[in-house]
mmCIF file of C-alpha atoms in Angstrom:
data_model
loop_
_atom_site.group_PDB
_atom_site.id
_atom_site.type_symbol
_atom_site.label_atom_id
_atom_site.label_comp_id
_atom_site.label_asym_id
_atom_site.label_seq_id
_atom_site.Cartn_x
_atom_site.Cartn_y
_atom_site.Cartn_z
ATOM 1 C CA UNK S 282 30.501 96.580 33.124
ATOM 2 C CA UNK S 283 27.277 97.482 34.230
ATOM 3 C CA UNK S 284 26.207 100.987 35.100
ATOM 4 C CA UNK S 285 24.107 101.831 38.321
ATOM 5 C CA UNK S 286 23.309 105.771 39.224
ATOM 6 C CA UNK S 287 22.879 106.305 42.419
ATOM 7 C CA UNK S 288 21.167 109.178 44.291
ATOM 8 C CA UNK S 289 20.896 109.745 47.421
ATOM 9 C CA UNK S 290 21.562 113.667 49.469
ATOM 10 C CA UNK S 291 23.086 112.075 52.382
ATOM 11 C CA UNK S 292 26.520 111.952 51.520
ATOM 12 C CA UNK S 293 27.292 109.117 54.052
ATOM 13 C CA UNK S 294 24.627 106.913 52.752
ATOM 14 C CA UNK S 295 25.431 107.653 49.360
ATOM 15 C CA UNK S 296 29.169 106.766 49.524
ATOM 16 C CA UNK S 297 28.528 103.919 51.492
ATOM 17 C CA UNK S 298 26.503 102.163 49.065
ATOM 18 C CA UNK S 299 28.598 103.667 45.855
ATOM 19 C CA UNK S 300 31.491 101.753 47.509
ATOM 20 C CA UNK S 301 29.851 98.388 48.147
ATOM 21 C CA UNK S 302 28.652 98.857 44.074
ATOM 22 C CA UNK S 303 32.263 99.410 42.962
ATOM 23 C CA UNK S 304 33.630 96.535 45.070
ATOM 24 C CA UNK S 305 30.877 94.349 43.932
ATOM 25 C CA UNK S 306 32.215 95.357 39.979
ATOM 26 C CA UNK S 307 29.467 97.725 39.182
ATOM 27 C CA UNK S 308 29.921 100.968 37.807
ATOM 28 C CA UNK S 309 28.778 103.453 39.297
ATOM 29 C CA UNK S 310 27.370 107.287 38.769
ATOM 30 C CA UNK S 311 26.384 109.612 41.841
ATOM 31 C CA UNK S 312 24.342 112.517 42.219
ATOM 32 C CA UNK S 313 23.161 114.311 45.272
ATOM 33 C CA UNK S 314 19.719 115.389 43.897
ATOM 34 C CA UNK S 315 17.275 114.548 41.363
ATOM 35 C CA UNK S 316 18.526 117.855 38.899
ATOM 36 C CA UNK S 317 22.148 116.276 39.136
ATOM 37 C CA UNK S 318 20.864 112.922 38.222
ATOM 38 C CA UNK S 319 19.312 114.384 35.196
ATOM 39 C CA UNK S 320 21.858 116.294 34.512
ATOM 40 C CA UNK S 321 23.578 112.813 33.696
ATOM 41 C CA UNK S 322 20.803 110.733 32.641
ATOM 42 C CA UNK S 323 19.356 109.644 29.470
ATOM 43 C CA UNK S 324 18.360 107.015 27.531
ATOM 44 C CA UNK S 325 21.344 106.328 25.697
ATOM 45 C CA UNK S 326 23.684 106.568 28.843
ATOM 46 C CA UNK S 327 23.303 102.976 29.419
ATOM 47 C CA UNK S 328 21.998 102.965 33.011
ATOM 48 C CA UNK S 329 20.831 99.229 34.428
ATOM 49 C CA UNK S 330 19.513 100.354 37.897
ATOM 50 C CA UNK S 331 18.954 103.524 39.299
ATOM 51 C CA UNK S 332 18.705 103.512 43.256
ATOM 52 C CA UNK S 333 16.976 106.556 44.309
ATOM 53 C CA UNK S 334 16.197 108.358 47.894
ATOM 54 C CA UNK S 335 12.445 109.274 48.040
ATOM 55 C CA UNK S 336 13.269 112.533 49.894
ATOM 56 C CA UNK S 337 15.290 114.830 47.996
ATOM 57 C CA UNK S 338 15.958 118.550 47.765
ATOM 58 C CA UNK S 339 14.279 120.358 44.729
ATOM 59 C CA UNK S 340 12.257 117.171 42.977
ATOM 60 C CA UNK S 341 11.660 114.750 45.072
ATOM 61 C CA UNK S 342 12.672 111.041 44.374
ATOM 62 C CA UNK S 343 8.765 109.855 43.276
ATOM 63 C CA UNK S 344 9.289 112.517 40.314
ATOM 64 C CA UNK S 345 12.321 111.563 39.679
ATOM 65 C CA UNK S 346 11.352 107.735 39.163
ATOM 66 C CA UNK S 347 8.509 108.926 36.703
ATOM 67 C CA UNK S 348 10.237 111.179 34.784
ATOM 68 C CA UNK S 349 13.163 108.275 34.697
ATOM 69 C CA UNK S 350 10.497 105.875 33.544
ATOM 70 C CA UNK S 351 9.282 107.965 31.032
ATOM 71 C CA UNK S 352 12.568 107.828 29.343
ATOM 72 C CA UNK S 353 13.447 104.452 30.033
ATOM 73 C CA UNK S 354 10.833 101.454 30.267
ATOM 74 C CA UNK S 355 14.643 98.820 30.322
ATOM 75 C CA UNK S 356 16.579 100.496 33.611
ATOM 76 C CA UNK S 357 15.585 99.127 36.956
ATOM 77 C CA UNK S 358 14.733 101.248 39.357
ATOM 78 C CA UNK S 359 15.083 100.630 43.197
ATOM 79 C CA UNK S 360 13.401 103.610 45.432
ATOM 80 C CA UNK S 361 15.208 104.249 48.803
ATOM 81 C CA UNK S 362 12.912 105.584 51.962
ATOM 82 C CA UNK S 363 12.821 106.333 55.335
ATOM 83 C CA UNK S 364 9.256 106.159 55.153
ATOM 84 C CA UNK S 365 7.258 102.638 55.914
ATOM 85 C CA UNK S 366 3.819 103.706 54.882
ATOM 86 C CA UNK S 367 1.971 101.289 53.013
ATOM 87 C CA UNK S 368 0.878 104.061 50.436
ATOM 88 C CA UNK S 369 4.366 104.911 50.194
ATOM 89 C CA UNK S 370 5.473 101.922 49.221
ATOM 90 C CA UNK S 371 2.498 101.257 46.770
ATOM 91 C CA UNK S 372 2.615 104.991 45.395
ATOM 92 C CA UNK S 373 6.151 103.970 44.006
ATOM 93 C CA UNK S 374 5.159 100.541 42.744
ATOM 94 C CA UNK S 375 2.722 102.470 40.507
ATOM 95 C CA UNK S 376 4.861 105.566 39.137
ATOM 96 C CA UNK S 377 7.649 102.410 38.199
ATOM 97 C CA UNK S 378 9.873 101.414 40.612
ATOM 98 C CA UNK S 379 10.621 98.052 40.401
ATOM 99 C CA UNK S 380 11.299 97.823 43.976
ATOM 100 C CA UNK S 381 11.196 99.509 47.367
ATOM 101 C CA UNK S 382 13.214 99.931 50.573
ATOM 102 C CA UNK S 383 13.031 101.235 53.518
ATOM 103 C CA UNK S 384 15.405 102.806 55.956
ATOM 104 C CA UNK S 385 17.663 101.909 57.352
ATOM 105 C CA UNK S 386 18.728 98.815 55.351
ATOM 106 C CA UNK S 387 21.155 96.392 54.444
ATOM 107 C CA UNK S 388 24.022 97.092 51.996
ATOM 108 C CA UNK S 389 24.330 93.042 51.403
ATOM 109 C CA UNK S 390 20.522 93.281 50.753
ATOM 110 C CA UNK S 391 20.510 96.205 48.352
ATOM 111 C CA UNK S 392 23.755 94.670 46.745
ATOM 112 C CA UNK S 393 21.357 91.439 46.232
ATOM 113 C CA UNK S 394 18.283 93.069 45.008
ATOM 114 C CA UNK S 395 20.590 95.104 42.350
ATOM 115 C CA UNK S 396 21.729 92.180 41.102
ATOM 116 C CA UNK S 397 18.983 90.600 40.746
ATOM 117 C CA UNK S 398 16.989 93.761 38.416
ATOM 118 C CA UNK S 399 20.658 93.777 36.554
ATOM 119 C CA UNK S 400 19.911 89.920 35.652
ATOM 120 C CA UNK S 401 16.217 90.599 35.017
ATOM 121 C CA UNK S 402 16.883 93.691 32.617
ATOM 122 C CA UNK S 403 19.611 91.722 30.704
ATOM 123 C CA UNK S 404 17.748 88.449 30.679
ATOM 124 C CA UNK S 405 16.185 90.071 27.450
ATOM 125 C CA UNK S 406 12.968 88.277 27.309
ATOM 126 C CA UNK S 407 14.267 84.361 28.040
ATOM 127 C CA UNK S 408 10.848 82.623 28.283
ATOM 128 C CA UNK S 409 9.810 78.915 28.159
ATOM 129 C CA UNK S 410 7.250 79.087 25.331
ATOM 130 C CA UNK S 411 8.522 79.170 22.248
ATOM 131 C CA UNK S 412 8.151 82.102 19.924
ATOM 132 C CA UNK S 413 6.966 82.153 16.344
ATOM 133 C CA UNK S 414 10.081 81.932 14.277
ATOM 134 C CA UNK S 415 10.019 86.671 13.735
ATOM 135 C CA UNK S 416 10.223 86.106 17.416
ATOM 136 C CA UNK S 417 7.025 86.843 18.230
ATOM 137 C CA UNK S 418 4.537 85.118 21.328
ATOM 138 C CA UNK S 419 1.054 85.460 19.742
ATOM 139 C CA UNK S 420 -2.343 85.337 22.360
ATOM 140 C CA UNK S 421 -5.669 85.923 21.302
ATOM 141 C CA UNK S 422 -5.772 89.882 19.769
ATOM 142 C CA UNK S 423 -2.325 90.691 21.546
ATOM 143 C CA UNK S 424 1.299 89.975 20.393
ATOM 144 C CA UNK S 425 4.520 90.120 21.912
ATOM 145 C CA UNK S 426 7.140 91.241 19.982
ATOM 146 C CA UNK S 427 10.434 89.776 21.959
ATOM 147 C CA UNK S 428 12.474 91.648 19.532
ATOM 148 C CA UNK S 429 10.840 95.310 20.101
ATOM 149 C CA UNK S 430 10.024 94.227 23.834
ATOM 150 C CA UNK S 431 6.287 95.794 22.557
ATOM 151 C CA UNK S 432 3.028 94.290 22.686
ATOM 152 C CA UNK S 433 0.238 94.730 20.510
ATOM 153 C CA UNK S 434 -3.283 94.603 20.880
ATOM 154 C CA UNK S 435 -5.181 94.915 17.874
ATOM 155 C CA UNK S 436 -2.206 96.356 16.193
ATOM 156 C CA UNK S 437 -1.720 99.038 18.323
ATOM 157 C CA UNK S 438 1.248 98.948 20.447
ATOM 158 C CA UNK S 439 1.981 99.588 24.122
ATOM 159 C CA UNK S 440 4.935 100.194 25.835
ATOM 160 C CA UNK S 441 5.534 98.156 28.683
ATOM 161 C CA UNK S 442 8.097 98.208 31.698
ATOM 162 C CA UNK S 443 10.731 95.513 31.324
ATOM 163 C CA UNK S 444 8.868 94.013 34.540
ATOM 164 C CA UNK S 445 5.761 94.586 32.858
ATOM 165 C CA UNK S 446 7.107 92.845 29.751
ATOM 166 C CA UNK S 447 8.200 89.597 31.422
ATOM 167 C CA UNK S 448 4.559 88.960 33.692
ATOM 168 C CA UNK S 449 3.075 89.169 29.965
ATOM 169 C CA UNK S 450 5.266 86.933 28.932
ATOM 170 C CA UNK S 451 4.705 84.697 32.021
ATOM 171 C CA UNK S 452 1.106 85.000 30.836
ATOM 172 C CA UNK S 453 1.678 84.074 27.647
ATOM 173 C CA UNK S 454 3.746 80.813 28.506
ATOM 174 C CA UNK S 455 0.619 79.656 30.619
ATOM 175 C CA UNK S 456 -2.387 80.654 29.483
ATOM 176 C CA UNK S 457 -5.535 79.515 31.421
ATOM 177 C CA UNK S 458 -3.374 78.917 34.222
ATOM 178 C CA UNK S 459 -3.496 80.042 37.315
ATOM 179 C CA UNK S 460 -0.330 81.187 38.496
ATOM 180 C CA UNK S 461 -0.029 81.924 42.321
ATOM 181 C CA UNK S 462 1.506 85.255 43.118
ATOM 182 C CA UNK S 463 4.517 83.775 44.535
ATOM 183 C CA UNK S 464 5.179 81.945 40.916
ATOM 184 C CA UNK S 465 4.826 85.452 39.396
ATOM 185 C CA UNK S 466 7.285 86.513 41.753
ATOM 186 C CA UNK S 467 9.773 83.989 41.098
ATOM 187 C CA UNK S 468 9.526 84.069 37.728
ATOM 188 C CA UNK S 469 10.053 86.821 37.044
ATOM 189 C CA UNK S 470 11.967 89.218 40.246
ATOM 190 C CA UNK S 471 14.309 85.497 40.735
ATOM 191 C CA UNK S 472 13.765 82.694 43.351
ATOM 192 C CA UNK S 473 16.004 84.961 45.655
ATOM 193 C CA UNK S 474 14.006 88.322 45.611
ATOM 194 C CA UNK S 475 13.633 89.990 49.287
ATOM 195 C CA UNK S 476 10.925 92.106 48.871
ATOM 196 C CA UNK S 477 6.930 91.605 49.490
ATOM 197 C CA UNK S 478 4.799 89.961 46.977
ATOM 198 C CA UNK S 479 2.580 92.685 46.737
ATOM 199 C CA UNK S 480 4.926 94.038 44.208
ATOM 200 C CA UNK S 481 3.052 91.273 42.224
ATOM 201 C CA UNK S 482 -0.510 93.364 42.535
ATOM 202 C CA UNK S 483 0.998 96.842 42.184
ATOM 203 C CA UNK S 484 2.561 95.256 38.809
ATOM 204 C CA UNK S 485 -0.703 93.823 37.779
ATOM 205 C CA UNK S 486 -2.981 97.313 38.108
ATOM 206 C CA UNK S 487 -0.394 98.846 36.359
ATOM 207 C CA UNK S 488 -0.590 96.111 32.888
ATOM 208 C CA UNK S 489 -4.455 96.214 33.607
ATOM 209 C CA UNK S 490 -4.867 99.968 33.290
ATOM 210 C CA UNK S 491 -2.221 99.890 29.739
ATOM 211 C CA UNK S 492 -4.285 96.501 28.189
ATOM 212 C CA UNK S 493 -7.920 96.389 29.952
ATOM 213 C CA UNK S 494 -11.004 97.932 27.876
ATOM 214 C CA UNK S 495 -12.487 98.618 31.549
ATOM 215 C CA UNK S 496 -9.738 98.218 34.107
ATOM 216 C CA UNK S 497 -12.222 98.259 36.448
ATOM 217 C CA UNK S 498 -14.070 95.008 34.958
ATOM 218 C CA UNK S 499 -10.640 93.520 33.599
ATOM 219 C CA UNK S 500 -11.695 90.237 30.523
ATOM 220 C CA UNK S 501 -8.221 89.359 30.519
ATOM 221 C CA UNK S 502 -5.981 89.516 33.673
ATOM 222 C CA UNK S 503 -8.320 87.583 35.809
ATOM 223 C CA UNK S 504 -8.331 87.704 39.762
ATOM 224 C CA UNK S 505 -7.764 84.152 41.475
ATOM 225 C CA UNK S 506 -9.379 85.119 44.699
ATOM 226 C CA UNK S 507 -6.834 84.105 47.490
ATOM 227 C CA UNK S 508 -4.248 82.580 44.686
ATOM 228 C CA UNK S 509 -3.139 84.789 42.380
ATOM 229 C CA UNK S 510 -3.931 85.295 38.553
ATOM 230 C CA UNK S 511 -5.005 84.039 35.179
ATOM 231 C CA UNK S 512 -4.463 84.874 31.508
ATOM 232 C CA UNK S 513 -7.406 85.045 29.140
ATOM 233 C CA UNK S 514 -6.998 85.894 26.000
#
């Protein structure tokens, strides 16, 4: 059964959506502020998605997410918020959500966009190009080591989000192509994902400031102005 921790101070929300997990066949963990869900959380608990409030008592939920992250590059993380700010939004894009809501939303649409990060974290890597036989994608100075989930550039390795991890191997499957955001998207968030393709750019700075040289001046996630993006290796 998959695991989801929820957290969320306002008990009504909270239960609300705890329910609709449980009736959906999740299972599911609650905590009423950041210190309780750490209190419960680690690495080895087995946690697919974490759906977390923004504003919290004590830590807030953007702290939360990164320390989360730091432990975990696999879980899926969904950040809850009554805020609709733009920098809001793209301030937890960057610190590793996966994706963002705002309040007040649908519990069908938060049910759908769990499901889809539980699909996308257990896919485990499914790609159309074919791997070397130690499963391993090989591009230029980088490889991508399916088995680890790691990549490598020049030996040295860098730990990627499970998001992260897929768009490289997106990359990888198509390289010199470019692939329109909205391909990115579907490829790897599902051809049913809700949320705003921006998640696509917020995804991309992120890769560009782990792999880029100059992130700045990037030589091999290229910009398709008005399109989307292209591999170089």
């Amino acid at each position: 059964m998959r695991k989801i921790l929820v957290v969320e101070d306002e008990d009504a929300i909270r239960e609300v959506v705890a329910l609709n997990l449980r009736l959906a066949g999740y299972e599911v963990t609650e905590a009423a502020s950041a210190e309780q869900a750490l209190a419960v959380f680690s690495p080895s608990a087995g946690f697919d998605v974490a759906v977390l409030d923004i504003m919290l008592p004590g830590m807030n939920g953007f702290s939360l997410c990164e320390t989360i992250r730091r432990d975990s590059a696999s879980i899926g993380i969904i950040m809850l918020s009554a805020k609709t700010l733009e920098t809001d939004k793209i301030k937890g894009l960057s610190i590793g959500a996966d994706d963002y809501m705002t309040k007040p939303f649908s519990v069908s649409e938060l049910l759908a966009r769990v499901e889809a990060l539980v699909r996308r974290v257990g896919r485990q890597g499914a790609s159309s190009a074919a791997p070397e036989p130690d499963g391993r994608m090989v591009s230029g100075v980088f490889v991508l080591d399916q088995k680890s989930r790691v990549l490598y550039k020049n030996g040295t390795p860098i730990d990627l989000t499970q998001v992260e991890f897929q768009i490289m191997e997106l990359f990888f499957a198509n390289p010199g192509v470019a692939l329109v955001r909205e391909k990115i998207l579907e490829g790897v968030w599902g051809e049913n994902y809700f949320g705003d393709v921006k998640i696509v750019d917020v995804n991309i700075r992120r890769l560009r400031m782990k792999i880029e040289d100059e992130p700045s001046a990037p030589k091999h996630i290229l910009t398709v102005w008005g399109y989307g993006y292209r591999w170089n290796a």
